[in-house]
Short mmCIF file of N, CA, C and O in Angstrom, two decimals:
data_model
loop_
_atom_site.label_atom_id
_atom_site.label_comp_id
_atom_site.label_asym_id
_atom_site.label_seq_id
_atom_site.Cartn_x
_atom_site.Cartn_y
_atom_site.Cartn_z
N MET L 5 47.36 -4.85 54.92
CA MET L 5 47.01 -4.66 53.54
C MET L 5 46.09 -5.78 53.10
O MET L 5 46.01 -6.82 53.73
N GLN L 6 45.44 -5.54 51.98
CA GLN L 6 44.52 -6.53 51.41
C GLN L 6 45.19 -7.18 50.21
O GLN L 6 45.70 -6.50 49.33
N VAL L 7 45.20 -8.50 50.17
CA VAL L 7 45.81 -9.24 49.08
C VAL L 7 44.72 -9.62 48.08
O VAL L 7 43.68 -10.16 48.45
N GLY L 8 44.98 -9.33 46.82
CA GLY L 8 44.03 -9.64 45.76
C GLY L 8 44.48 -10.83 44.95
O GLY L 8 45.04 -11.79 45.47
N ASP L 9 44.27 -10.74 43.66
CA ASP L 9 44.54 -11.84 42.74
C ASP L 9 46.03 -12.11 42.53
O ASP L 9 46.85 -11.21 42.63
N ARG L 10 46.33 -13.35 42.20
CA ARG L 10 47.68 -13.76 41.81
C ARG L 10 47.82 -13.46 40.32
O ARG L 10 46.89 -13.65 39.55
N ASP L 11 49.00 -12.98 39.92
CA ASP L 11 49.26 -12.67 38.52
C ASP L 11 49.37 -13.95 37.71
O ASP L 11 50.00 -14.90 38.14
N THR L 12 48.76 -13.99 36.53
CA THR L 12 48.81 -15.20 35.71
C THR L 12 50.13 -15.30 34.94
O THR L 12 50.61 -16.40 34.68
N GLU L 13 50.73 -14.17 34.58
CA GLU L 13 52.00 -14.19 33.86
C GLU L 13 53.20 -14.36 34.80
O GLU L 13 54.19 -14.99 34.46
N TRP L 14 53.11 -13.78 35.98
CA TRP L 14 54.17 -13.83 36.99
C TRP L 14 53.58 -14.44 38.26
O TRP L 14 53.19 -13.74 39.19
N PRO L 15 53.47 -15.76 38.36
CA PRO L 15 52.75 -16.43 39.45
C PRO L 15 53.31 -16.19 40.86
O PRO L 15 52.62 -16.45 41.83
N GLU L 16 54.52 -15.68 40.97
CA GLU L 16 55.07 -15.38 42.30
C GLU L 16 54.42 -14.14 42.91
O GLU L 16 54.54 -13.89 44.10
N PHE L 17 53.71 -13.35 42.09
CA PHE L 17 53.19 -12.05 42.52
C PHE L 17 51.70 -12.06 42.80
O PHE L 17 50.93 -12.70 42.08
N VAL L 18 51.31 -11.29 43.82
CA VAL L 18 49.90 -11.03 44.13
C VAL L 18 49.70 -9.51 44.14
O VAL L 18 50.62 -8.75 44.43
N PHE L 19 48.50 -9.08 43.80
CA PHE L 19 48.18 -7.66 43.80
C PHE L 19 47.75 -7.26 45.21
O PHE L 19 46.89 -7.92 45.80
N VAL L 20 48.35 -6.20 45.74
CA VAL L 20 48.00 -5.77 47.09
C VAL L 20 47.47 -4.34 47.08
O VAL L 20 47.84 -3.53 46.23
N THR L 21 46.60 -4.08 48.05
CA THR L 21 46.06 -2.74 48.24
C THR L 21 46.33 -2.35 49.69
O THR L 21 45.98 -3.09 50.62
N ALA L 22 46.98 -1.20 49.86
CA ALA L 22 47.31 -0.69 51.19
C ALA L 22 46.87 0.77 51.25
O ALA L 22 46.57 1.37 50.21
N PRO L 23 46.83 1.35 52.44
CA PRO L 23 46.41 2.76 52.54
C PRO L 23 47.25 3.71 51.69
O PRO L 23 46.75 4.71 51.21
N HIS L 24 48.51 3.40 51.47
CA HIS L 24 49.41 4.29 50.72
C HIS L 24 49.53 3.95 49.23
O HIS L 24 50.28 4.59 48.52
N GLY L 25 48.80 2.93 48.76
CA GLY L 25 48.84 2.62 47.34
C GLY L 25 48.60 1.15 47.04
O GLY L 25 48.24 0.36 47.91
N THR L 26 48.81 0.81 45.77
CA THR L 26 48.60 -0.56 45.30
C THR L 26 49.81 -1.00 44.49
O THR L 26 50.61 -0.18 44.04
N GLY L 27 49.94 -2.31 44.28
CA GLY L 27 51.01 -2.81 43.44
C GLY L 27 51.15 -4.32 43.54
O GLY L 27 50.43 -4.98 44.30
N TRP L 28 52.08 -4.85 42.75
CA TRP L 28 52.35 -6.28 42.73
C TRP L 28 53.52 -6.59 43.65
O TRP L 28 54.56 -5.93 43.58
N VAL L 29 53.36 -7.60 44.51
CA VAL L 29 54.37 -7.97 45.50
C VAL L 29 54.52 -9.49 45.47
O VAL L 29 53.52 -10.21 45.38
N PRO L 30 55.76 -10.01 45.58
CA PRO L 30 55.91 -11.45 45.69
C PRO L 30 55.17 -11.96 46.93
O PRO L 30 55.32 -11.41 48.02
N ALA L 31 54.37 -12.98 46.76
CA ALA L 31 53.55 -13.50 47.87
C ALA L 31 54.42 -13.93 49.06
O ALA L 31 53.99 -13.84 50.20
N ARG L 32 55.66 -14.35 48.80
CA ARG L 32 56.52 -14.80 49.90
C ARG L 32 56.92 -13.67 50.85
O ARG L 32 57.42 -13.92 51.93
N HIS L 33 56.67 -12.41 50.47
CA HIS L 33 56.97 -11.26 51.32
C HIS L 33 55.80 -10.88 52.22
O HIS L 33 55.86 -9.88 52.93
N LEU L 34 54.74 -11.69 52.19
CA LEU L 34 53.53 -11.40 52.97
C LEU L 34 53.25 -12.54 53.95
O LEU L 34 53.65 -13.67 53.72
N SER L 35 52.53 -12.22 55.01
CA SER L 35 52.20 -13.22 56.02
C SER L 35 51.24 -14.29 55.48
O SER L 35 51.20 -15.40 56.01
N GLN L 36 50.47 -13.96 54.44
CA GLN L 36 49.59 -14.93 53.78
C GLN L 36 49.33 -14.44 52.37
O GLN L 36 49.52 -13.26 52.08
N SER L 37 48.90 -15.33 51.51
CA SER L 37 48.76 -14.97 50.10
C SER L 37 47.34 -14.63 49.67
O SER L 37 47.06 -14.51 48.48
N SER L 38 46.44 -14.46 50.64
CA SER L 38 45.08 -14.00 50.32
C SER L 38 44.50 -13.33 51.56
O SER L 38 44.99 -13.51 52.67
N GLY L 39 43.44 -12.54 51.35
CA GLY L 39 42.80 -11.85 52.46
C GLY L 39 43.65 -10.71 52.99
O GLY L 39 44.41 -10.09 52.27
N ARG L 40 43.54 -10.47 54.30
CA ARG L 40 44.35 -9.43 54.94
C ARG L 40 45.70 -10.04 55.31
O ARG L 40 45.77 -11.13 55.84
N ALA L 41 46.77 -9.30 55.03
CA ALA L 41 48.11 -9.82 55.29
C ALA L 41 49.00 -8.72 55.86
O ALA L 41 48.72 -7.53 55.72
N ILE L 42 50.10 -9.15 56.45
CA ILE L 42 51.12 -8.26 56.97
C ILE L 42 52.37 -8.44 56.12
O ILE L 42 52.74 -9.56 55.77
N VAL L 43 53.02 -7.34 55.80
CA VAL L 43 54.27 -7.40 55.04
C VAL L 43 55.35 -7.94 55.97
O VAL L 43 55.57 -7.42 57.06
N THR L 44 56.04 -9.00 55.54
CA THR L 44 57.11 -9.59 56.35
C THR L 44 58.49 -9.16 55.87
O THR L 44 59.47 -9.30 56.59
N THR L 45 58.58 -8.68 54.63
CA THR L 45 59.83 -8.19 54.05
C THR L 45 59.53 -6.93 53.26
O THR L 45 58.63 -6.93 52.43
N ALA L 46 60.28 -5.87 53.51
CA ALA L 46 60.07 -4.62 52.77
C ALA L 46 60.26 -4.87 51.27
O ALA L 46 61.14 -5.64 50.87
N TYR L 47 59.43 -4.23 50.46
CA TYR L 47 59.49 -4.45 49.02
C TYR L 47 59.07 -3.18 48.29
O TYR L 47 58.03 -2.60 48.60
N ASP L 48 59.85 -2.75 47.33
CA ASP L 48 59.54 -1.59 46.50
C ASP L 48 58.96 -2.11 45.19
O ASP L 48 59.58 -2.93 44.51
N THR L 49 57.78 -1.65 44.80
CA THR L 49 57.10 -2.16 43.61
C THR L 49 57.48 -1.41 42.33
O THR L 49 56.94 -1.71 41.27
N ALA L 50 58.44 -0.48 42.39
CA ALA L 50 58.80 0.33 41.22
C ALA L 50 59.37 -0.51 40.08
O ALA L 50 60.25 -1.34 40.30
N GLU L 51 58.85 -0.28 38.89
CA GLU L 51 59.41 -0.90 37.68
C GLU L 51 60.21 0.16 36.95
O GLU L 51 59.85 1.34 36.95
N LEU L 52 61.32 -0.26 36.34
CA LEU L 52 62.20 0.67 35.63
C LEU L 52 61.89 0.61 34.14
O LEU L 52 62.09 -0.43 33.50
N PRO L 53 61.40 1.72 33.55
CA PRO L 53 61.18 1.72 32.10
C PRO L 53 62.54 1.67 31.39
O PRO L 53 63.49 2.33 31.82
N THR L 54 62.64 0.88 30.34
CA THR L 54 63.90 0.71 29.63
C THR L 54 63.71 0.83 28.13
O THR L 54 62.58 0.77 27.63
N LYS L 55 64.83 0.97 27.43
CA LYS L 55 64.83 1.01 25.96
C LYS L 55 65.79 -0.06 25.46
O LYS L 55 66.78 -0.37 26.12
N ALA L 56 65.51 -0.62 24.30
CA ALA L 56 66.40 -1.61 23.69
C ALA L 56 67.79 -1.00 23.54
O ALA L 56 67.93 0.15 23.10
N GLY L 57 68.81 -1.74 23.94
CA GLY L 57 70.19 -1.30 23.83
C GLY L 57 70.70 -0.50 25.02
O GLY L 57 71.89 -0.22 25.11
N GLU L 58 69.82 -0.14 25.93
CA GLU L 58 70.22 0.62 27.11
C GLU L 58 71.08 -0.26 28.02
O GLU L 58 70.79 -1.44 28.20
N VAL L 59 72.13 0.31 28.60
CA VAL L 59 72.99 -0.42 29.52
C VAL L 59 72.52 -0.14 30.94
O VAL L 59 72.38 1.02 31.34
N LEU L 60 72.27 -1.21 31.71
CA LEU L 60 71.80 -1.10 33.08
C LEU L 60 72.78 -1.78 34.02
O LEU L 60 73.44 -2.75 33.65
N GLU L 61 72.83 -1.31 35.25
CA GLU L 61 73.59 -1.98 36.29
C GLU L 61 72.62 -2.82 37.11
O GLU L 61 71.60 -2.31 37.58
N VAL L 62 72.93 -4.10 37.27
CA VAL L 62 72.09 -4.96 38.11
C VAL L 62 72.51 -4.75 39.55
O VAL L 62 73.67 -4.97 39.91
N VAL L 63 71.57 -4.32 40.38
CA VAL L 63 71.85 -4.03 41.79
C VAL L 63 71.49 -5.23 42.66
O VAL L 63 72.19 -5.54 43.62
N ALA L 64 70.37 -5.89 42.35
CA ALA L 64 69.92 -7.05 43.13
C ALA L 64 69.14 -7.99 42.23
O ALA L 64 68.47 -7.56 41.29
N GLU L 65 69.27 -9.28 42.51
CA GLU L 65 68.56 -10.30 41.74
C GLU L 65 67.46 -10.93 42.57
O GLU L 65 67.64 -11.16 43.76
N ASP L 66 66.34 -11.19 41.94
CA ASP L 66 65.27 -11.98 42.54
C ASP L 66 64.92 -13.07 41.53
O ASP L 66 63.94 -12.97 40.80
N LEU L 67 65.78 -14.07 41.47
CA LEU L 67 65.64 -15.12 40.46
C LEU L 67 64.34 -15.89 40.61
O LEU L 67 63.78 -16.34 39.61
N VAL L 68 63.84 -16.04 41.83
CA VAL L 68 62.59 -16.76 42.06
C VAL L 68 61.43 -16.08 41.34
O VAL L 68 60.60 -16.74 40.72
N SER L 69 61.39 -14.76 41.39
CA SER L 69 60.29 -14.04 40.76
C SER L 69 60.53 -13.74 39.29
O SER L 69 59.60 -13.41 38.56
N GLY L 70 61.80 -13.80 38.84
CA GLY L 70 62.10 -13.53 37.45
C GLY L 70 62.39 -12.07 37.15
O GLY L 70 62.33 -11.63 36.00
N TRP L 71 62.76 -11.30 38.18
CA TRP L 71 63.04 -9.87 38.01
C TRP L 71 64.38 -9.52 38.65
O TRP L 71 64.84 -10.21 39.56
N GLN L 72 64.98 -8.41 38.17
CA GLN L 72 66.20 -7.89 38.77
C GLN L 72 66.03 -6.41 39.03
O GLN L 72 65.42 -5.69 38.24
N TRP L 73 66.58 -5.95 40.18
CA TRP L 73 66.55 -4.54 40.52
C TRP L 73 67.74 -3.91 39.80
O TRP L 73 68.88 -4.32 39.99
N CYS L 74 67.47 -2.92 38.95
CA CYS L 74 68.51 -2.34 38.11
C CYS L 74 68.59 -0.82 38.29
O CYS L 74 67.64 -0.19 38.72
N ARG L 75 69.75 -0.28 37.88
CA ARG L 75 69.97 1.17 37.90
C ARG L 75 70.35 1.60 36.48
O ARG L 75 71.21 1.00 35.85
N SER L 76 69.69 2.67 36.01
CA SER L 76 69.99 3.20 34.68
C SER L 76 71.17 4.16 34.77
O SER L 76 71.60 4.55 35.87
N SER L 77 71.69 4.60 33.62
CA SER L 77 72.81 5.54 33.62
C SER L 77 72.42 6.89 34.23
O SER L 77 73.28 7.63 34.69
N SER L 78 71.13 7.19 34.27
CA SER L 78 70.67 8.45 34.88
C SER L 78 70.50 8.32 36.40
O SER L 78 70.20 9.29 37.07
N GLY L 79 70.69 7.09 36.92
CA GLY L 79 70.57 6.86 38.36
C GLY L 79 69.20 6.38 38.81
O GLY L 79 69.00 6.06 39.98
N ARG L 80 68.26 6.31 37.90
CA ARG L 80 66.92 5.82 38.24
C ARG L 80 66.98 4.31 38.48
O ARG L 80 67.72 3.60 37.80
N GLU L 81 66.21 3.81 39.46
CA GLU L 81 66.22 2.39 39.81
C GLU L 81 64.82 1.80 39.78
O GLU L 81 63.84 2.50 40.00
N GLY L 82 64.76 0.48 39.54
CA GLY L 82 63.50 -0.24 39.58
C GLY L 82 63.67 -1.65 39.08
O GLY L 82 64.77 -2.06 38.68
N TRP L 83 62.59 -2.41 39.11
CA TRP L 83 62.59 -3.81 38.69
C TRP L 83 62.48 -3.92 37.18
O TRP L 83 61.72 -3.19 36.55
N VAL L 84 63.25 -4.87 36.61
CA VAL L 84 63.21 -5.17 35.18
C VAL L 84 63.09 -6.68 35.05
O VAL L 84 63.82 -7.42 35.72
N PRO L 85 62.21 -7.18 34.17
CA PRO L 85 62.11 -8.63 33.98
C PRO L 85 63.44 -9.19 33.45
O PRO L 85 64.04 -8.63 32.54
N ILE L 86 63.89 -10.30 34.03
CA ILE L 86 65.14 -10.92 33.60
C ILE L 86 65.08 -11.27 32.11
O ILE L 86 66.05 -11.10 31.39
N ARG L 87 63.91 -11.69 31.63
CA ARG L 87 63.79 -12.08 30.23
C ARG L 87 63.98 -10.91 29.27
O ARG L 87 64.17 -11.11 28.08
N ALA L 88 63.94 -9.67 29.78
CA ALA L 88 64.15 -8.48 28.94
C ALA L 88 65.62 -8.06 28.91
O ALA L 88 65.97 -7.13 28.20
N LEU L 89 66.46 -8.73 29.68
CA LEU L 89 67.87 -8.36 29.78
C LEU L 89 68.78 -9.30 29.03
O LEU L 89 68.49 -10.49 28.90
N GLU L 90 69.89 -8.77 28.58
CA GLU L 90 70.92 -9.56 27.92
C GLU L 90 72.23 -9.25 28.61
O GLU L 90 72.53 -8.08 28.89
N ALA L 91 73.04 -10.25 28.89
CA ALA L 91 74.31 -10.04 29.58
C ALA L 91 75.24 -9.20 28.70
O ALA L 91 75.25 -9.33 27.48
N ASP L 92 76.02 -8.33 29.34
CA ASP L 92 77.01 -7.52 28.65
C ASP L 92 78.13 -8.42 28.15
O ASP L 92 78.59 -9.30 28.85
N ARG L 93 78.52 -8.25 26.93
CA ARG L 93 79.55 -9.12 26.34
C ARG L 93 80.90 -8.50 26.41
O ARG L 93 81.20 -7.44 26.33
#
């Protein structure tokens, strides 16, 4: 795949272009952070759309990047920024 620019808001991420699509991937999951690279860790780039007040299940945490893999009540899964979440009380 081809590695593009680093995200200015989320510095852990670089934009990648591969034959099957494009998306943002943590640079640490690639063999290098620029030019042509090989994926060293499988990564799903799906983001989960959410609404204020929605209850989500946290499936996996990626504290380094600032995102968590979550599941909605409908069963849909994807990444959600940690800063958009509030702990259940």
